[in-house]
mmCIF file of C-alpha atoms in Angstrom:
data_model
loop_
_atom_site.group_PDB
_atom_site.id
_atom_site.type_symbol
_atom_site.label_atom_id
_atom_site.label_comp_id
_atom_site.label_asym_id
_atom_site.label_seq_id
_atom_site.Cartn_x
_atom_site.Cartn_y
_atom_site.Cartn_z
ATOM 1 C CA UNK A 57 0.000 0.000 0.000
ATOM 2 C CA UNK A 58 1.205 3.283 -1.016
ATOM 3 C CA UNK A 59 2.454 5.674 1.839
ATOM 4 C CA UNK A 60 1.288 9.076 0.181
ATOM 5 C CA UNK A 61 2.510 12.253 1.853
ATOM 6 C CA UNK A 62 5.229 15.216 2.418
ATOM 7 C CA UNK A 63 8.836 15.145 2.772
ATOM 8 C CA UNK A 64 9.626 17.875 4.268
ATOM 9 C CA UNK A 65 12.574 20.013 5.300
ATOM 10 C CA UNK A 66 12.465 22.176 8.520
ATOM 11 C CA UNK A 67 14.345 24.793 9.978
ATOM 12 C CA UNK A 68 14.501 26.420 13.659
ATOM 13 C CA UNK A 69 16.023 30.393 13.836
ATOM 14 C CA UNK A 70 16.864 28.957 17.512
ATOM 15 C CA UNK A 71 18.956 26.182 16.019
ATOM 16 C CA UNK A 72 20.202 28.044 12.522
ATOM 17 C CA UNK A 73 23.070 25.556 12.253
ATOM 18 C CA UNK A 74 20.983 22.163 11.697
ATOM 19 C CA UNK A 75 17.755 21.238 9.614
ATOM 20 C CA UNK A 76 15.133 18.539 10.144
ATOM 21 C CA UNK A 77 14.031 15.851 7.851
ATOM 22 C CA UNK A 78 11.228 14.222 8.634
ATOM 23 C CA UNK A 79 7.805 13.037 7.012
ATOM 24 C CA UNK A 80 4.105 13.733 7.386
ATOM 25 C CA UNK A 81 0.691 11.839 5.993
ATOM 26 C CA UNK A 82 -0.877 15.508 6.312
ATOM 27 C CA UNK A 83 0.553 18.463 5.513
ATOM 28 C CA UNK A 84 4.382 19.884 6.076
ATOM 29 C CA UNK A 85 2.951 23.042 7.234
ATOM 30 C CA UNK A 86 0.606 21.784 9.967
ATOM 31 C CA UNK A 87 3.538 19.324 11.268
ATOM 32 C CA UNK A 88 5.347 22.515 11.353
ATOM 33 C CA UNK A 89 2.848 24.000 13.883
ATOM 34 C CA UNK A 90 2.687 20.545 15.786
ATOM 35 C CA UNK A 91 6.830 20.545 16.309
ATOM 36 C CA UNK A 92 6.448 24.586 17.185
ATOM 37 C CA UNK A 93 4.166 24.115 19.954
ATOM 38 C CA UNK A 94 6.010 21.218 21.794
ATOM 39 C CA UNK A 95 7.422 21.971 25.203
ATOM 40 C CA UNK A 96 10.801 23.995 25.298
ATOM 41 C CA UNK A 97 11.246 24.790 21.484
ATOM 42 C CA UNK A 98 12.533 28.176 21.850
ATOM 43 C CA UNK A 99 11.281 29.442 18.215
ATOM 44 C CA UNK A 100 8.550 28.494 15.440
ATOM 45 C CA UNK A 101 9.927 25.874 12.634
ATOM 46 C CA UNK A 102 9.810 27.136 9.110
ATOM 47 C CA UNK A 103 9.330 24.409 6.106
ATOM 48 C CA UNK A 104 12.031 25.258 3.766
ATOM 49 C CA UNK A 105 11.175 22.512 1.129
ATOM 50 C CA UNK A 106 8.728 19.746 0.904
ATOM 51 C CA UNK A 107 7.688 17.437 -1.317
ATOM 52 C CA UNK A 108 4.456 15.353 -1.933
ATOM 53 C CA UNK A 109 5.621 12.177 -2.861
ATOM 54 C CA UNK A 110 4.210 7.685 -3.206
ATOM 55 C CA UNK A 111 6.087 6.937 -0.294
ATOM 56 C CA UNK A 112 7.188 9.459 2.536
ATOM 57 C CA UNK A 113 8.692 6.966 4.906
ATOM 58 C CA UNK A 114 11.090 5.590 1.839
ATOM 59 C CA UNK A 115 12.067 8.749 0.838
ATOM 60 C CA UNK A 116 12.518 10.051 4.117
ATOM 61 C CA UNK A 117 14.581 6.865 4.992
ATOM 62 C CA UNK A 118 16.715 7.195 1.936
ATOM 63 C CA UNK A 119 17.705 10.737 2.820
ATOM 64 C CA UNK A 120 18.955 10.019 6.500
ATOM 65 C CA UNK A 121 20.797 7.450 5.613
ATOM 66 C CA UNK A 122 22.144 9.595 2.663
ATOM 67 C CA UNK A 123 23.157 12.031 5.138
ATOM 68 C CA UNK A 124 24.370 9.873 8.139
ATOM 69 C CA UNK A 125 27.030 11.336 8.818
ATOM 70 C CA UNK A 126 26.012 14.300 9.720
ATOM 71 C CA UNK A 127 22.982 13.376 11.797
ATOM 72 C CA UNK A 128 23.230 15.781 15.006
ATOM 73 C CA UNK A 129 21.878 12.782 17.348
ATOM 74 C CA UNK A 130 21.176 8.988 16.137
ATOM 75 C CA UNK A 131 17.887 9.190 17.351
ATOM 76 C CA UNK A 132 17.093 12.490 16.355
ATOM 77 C CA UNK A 133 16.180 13.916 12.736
ATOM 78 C CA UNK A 134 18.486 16.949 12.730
ATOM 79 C CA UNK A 135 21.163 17.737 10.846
ATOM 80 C CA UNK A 136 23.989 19.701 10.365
ATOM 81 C CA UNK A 137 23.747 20.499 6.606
ATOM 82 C CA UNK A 138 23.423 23.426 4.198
ATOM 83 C CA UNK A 139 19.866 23.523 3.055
ATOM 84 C CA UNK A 140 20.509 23.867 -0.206
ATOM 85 C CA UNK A 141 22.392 20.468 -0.640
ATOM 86 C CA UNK A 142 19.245 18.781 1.333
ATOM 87 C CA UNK A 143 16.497 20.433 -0.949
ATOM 88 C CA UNK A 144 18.346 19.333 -3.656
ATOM 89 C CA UNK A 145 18.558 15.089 -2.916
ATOM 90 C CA UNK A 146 15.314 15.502 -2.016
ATOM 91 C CA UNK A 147 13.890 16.884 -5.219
ATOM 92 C CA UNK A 148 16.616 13.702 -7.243
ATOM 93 C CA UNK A 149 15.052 11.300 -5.067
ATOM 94 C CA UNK A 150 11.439 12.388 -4.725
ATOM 95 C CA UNK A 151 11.264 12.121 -8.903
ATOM 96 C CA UNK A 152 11.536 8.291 -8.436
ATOM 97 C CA UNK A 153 8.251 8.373 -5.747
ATOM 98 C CA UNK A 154 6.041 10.435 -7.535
ATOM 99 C CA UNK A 155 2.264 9.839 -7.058
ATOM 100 C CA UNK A 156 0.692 7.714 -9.764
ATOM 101 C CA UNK A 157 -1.899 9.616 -12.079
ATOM 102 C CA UNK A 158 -4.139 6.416 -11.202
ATOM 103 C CA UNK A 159 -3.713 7.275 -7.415
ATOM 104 C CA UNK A 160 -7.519 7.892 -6.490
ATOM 105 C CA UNK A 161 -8.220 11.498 -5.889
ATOM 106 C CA UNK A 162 -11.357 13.752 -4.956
ATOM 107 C CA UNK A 163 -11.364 17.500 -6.573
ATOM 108 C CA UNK A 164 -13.611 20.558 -6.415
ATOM 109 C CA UNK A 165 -13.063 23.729 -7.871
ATOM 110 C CA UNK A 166 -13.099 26.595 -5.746
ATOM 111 C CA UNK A 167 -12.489 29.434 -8.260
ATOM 112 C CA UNK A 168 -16.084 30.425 -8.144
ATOM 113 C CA UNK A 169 -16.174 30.892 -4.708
ATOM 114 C CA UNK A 170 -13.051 32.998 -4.307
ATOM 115 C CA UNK A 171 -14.308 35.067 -7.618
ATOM 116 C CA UNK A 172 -17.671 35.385 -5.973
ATOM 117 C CA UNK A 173 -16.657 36.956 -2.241
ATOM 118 C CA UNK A 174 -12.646 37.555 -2.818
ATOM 119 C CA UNK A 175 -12.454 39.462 -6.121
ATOM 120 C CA UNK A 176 -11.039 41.908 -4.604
ATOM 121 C CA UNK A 177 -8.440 40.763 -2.860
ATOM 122 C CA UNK A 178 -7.758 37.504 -5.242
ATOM 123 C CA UNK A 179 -3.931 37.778 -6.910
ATOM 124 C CA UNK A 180 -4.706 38.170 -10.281
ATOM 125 C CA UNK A 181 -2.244 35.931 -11.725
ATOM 126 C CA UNK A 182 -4.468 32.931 -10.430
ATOM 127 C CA UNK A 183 -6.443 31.208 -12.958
ATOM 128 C CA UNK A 184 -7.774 28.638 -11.014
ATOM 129 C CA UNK A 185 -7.963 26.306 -7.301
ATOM 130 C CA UNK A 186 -8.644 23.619 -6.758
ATOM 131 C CA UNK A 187 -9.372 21.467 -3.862
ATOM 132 C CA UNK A 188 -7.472 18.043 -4.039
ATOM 133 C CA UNK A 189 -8.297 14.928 -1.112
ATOM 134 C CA UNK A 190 -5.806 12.271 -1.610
ATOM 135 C CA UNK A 191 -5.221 9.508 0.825
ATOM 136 C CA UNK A 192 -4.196 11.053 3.855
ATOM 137 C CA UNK A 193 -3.819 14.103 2.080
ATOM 138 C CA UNK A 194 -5.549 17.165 1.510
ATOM 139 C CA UNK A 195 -4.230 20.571 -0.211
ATOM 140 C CA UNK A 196 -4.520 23.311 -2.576
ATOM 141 C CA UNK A 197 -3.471 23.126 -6.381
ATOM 142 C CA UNK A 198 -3.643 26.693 -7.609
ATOM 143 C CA UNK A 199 -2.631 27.342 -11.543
ATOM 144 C CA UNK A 200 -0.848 30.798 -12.280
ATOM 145 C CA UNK A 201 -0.065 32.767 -15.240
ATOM 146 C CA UNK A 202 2.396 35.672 -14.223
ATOM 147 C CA UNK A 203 2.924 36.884 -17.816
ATOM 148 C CA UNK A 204 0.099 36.907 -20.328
ATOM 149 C CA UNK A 205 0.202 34.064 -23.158
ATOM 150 C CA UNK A 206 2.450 32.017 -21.196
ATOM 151 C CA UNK A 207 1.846 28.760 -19.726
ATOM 152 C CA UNK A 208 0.078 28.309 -17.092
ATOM 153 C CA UNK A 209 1.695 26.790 -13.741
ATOM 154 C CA UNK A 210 0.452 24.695 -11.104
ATOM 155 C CA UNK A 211 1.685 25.305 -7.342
ATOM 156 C CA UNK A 212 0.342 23.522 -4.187
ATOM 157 C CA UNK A 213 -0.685 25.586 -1.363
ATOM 158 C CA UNK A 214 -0.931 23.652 1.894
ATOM 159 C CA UNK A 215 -4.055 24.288 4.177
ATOM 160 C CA UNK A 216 -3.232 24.951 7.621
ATOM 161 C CA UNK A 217 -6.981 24.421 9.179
ATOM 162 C CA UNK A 218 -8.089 22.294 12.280
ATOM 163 C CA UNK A 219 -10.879 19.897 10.965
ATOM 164 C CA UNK A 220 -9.873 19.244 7.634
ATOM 165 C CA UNK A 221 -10.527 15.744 6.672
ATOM 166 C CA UNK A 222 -7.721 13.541 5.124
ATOM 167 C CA UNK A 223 -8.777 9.811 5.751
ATOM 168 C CA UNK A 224 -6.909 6.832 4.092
ATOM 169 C CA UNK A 225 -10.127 5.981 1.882
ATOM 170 C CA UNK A 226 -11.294 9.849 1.407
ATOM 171 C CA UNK A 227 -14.769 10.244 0.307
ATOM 172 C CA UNK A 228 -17.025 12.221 -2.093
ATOM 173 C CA UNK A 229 -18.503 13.072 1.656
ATOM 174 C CA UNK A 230 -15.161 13.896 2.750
ATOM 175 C CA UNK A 231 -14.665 16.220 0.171
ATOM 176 C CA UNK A 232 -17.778 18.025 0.304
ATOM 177 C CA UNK A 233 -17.186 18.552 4.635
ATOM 178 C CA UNK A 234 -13.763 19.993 3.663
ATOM 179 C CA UNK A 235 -15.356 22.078 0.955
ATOM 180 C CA UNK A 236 -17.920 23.609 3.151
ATOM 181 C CA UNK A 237 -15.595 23.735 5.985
ATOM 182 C CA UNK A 238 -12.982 25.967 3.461
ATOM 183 C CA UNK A 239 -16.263 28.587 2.119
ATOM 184 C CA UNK A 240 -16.311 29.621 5.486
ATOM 185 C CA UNK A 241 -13.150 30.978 6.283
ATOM 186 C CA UNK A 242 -12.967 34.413 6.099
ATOM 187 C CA UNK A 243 -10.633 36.408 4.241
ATOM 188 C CA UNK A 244 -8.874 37.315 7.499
ATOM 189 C CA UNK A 245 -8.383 33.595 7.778
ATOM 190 C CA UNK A 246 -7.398 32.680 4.458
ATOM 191 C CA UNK A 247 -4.670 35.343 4.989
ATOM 192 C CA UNK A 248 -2.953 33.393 7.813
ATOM 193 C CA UNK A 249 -3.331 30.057 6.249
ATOM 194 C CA UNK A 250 -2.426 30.667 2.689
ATOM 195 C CA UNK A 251 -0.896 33.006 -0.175
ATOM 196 C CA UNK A 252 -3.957 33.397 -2.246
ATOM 197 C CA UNK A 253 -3.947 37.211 -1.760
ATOM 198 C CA UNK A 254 -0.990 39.601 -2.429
ATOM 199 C CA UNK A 255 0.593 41.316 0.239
ATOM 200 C CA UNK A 256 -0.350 44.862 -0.190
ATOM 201 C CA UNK A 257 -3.980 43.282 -0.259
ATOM 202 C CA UNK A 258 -3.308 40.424 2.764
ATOM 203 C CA UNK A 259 -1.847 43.856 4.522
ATOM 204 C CA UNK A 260 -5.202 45.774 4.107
ATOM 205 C CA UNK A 261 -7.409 43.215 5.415
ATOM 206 C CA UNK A 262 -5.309 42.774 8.703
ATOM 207 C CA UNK A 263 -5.389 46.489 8.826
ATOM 208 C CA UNK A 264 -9.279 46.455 8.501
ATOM 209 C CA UNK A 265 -9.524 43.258 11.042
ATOM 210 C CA UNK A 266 -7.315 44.301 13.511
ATOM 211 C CA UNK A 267 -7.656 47.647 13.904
ATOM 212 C CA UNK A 268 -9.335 49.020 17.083
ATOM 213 C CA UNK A 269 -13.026 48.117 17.469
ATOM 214 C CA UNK A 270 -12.733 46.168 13.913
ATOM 215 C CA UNK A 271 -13.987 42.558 12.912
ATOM 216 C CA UNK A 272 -11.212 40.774 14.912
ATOM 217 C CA UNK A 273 -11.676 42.767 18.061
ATOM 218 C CA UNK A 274 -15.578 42.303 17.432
ATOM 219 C CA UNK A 275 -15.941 38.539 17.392
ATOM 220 C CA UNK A 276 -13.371 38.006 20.373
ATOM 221 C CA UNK A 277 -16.002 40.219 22.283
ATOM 222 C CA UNK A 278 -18.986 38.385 20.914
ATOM 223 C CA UNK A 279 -17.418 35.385 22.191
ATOM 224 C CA UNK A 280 -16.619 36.209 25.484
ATOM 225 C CA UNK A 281 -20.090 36.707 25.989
ATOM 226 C CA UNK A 282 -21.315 33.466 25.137
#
């Protein structure tokens, strides 16, 4: 059975001198946060690099034993290794574990939504999103055109949401709960869990929600008085 999921490279600013390689069946991002909020890690981990590949416990396997030697503790997945070097073996060995086509997958196209309430604040180099459930796996495949005429290319924004579902066996249901639960975020909330909007625009909806006696400042008060 295929072991679908991210490869991912991590780096601490409290540890600048060593990187972590280690896998996830969700998303790099939200192991990210996980790692961040254990007990006595002094800073937030950033992913670096990650890759979605048929078998994240091979490749992550393959690469620590690539890079033995330079494993900070046996038992630990840190190294002591320039970035660069890492993001590169991963991208040479993740080519041999890419996903099959015939892997089964569950899409929904959210263009219309964003269109419909985000037009506005939408980067206008996106031409579509889409929603993708995979086993164990859920993200965002968003096509771009920077320059007119030229071909379009497809980037994968992680989601960063509690409640997403990403079962082994996903579901047309599945996909329709994470569909709904995505329409209702906000576009405060889709600017601290994605790049969708530019950063001029992300910047004048924090302005707008954060401001004194604005949306944010609002709801915390409505809920405090539940």
């Amino acid at each position: 059975m295929l072991s679908i999921g991210f490869v991912y490279i991590l780096l601490n600013p409290a540890f600048p001198n060593l990187i972590k390689i280690g896998e996830t069946g969700r998303d790099s991002v939200t192991r990210a946060l996980e790692l961040s909020r254990q007990t006595g890690v002094p800073a937030d981990y950033i992913v670096l690099y990650d890759e979605l590949v048929s078998d994240c416990k091979k490749v992550e396997s393959i690469l620590h034993k690539q890079f033995a030697a330079y494993r900070s503790k046996r038992n630990k997945e840190f190294f002591s290794l320039p970035p660069k070097e890492v993001i590169k073996s991963l991208q040479f060995v993740s080519s041999k574990f890419q996903v099959p086509l015939s892997t089964p997958s569950l899409t929904s196209n959210l263009l219309p939504h964003f269109k419909r309430y985000f037009s506005d604040y939408l980067d206008s180099s996106i031409k579509s999103i889409k929603l993708v459930l995979l086993p164990s796996v859920c993200f965002l495949e968003v096509g771009k055109q920077n320059v007119p005429d030229q071909q379009i290319t497809i980037e994968r924004e992680d989601i960063p949401l509690f409640g997403l579902r990403e079962p082994e066996a996903p579901t047309i249901e599945d996909l329709r709960e994470n569909e709904a639960l995505l329409k209702s975020c906000d576009e405060y909330t889709w600017i601290m869990i994605s790049d969708l909007f530019p950063r001029d625009k992300a910047y004048e909806i924090a302005a707008e929600w954060e401001k004194p006696g604005g949306k944010l400042e609002r709801i915390r008060a409505d809920a405090d008085a539940e």
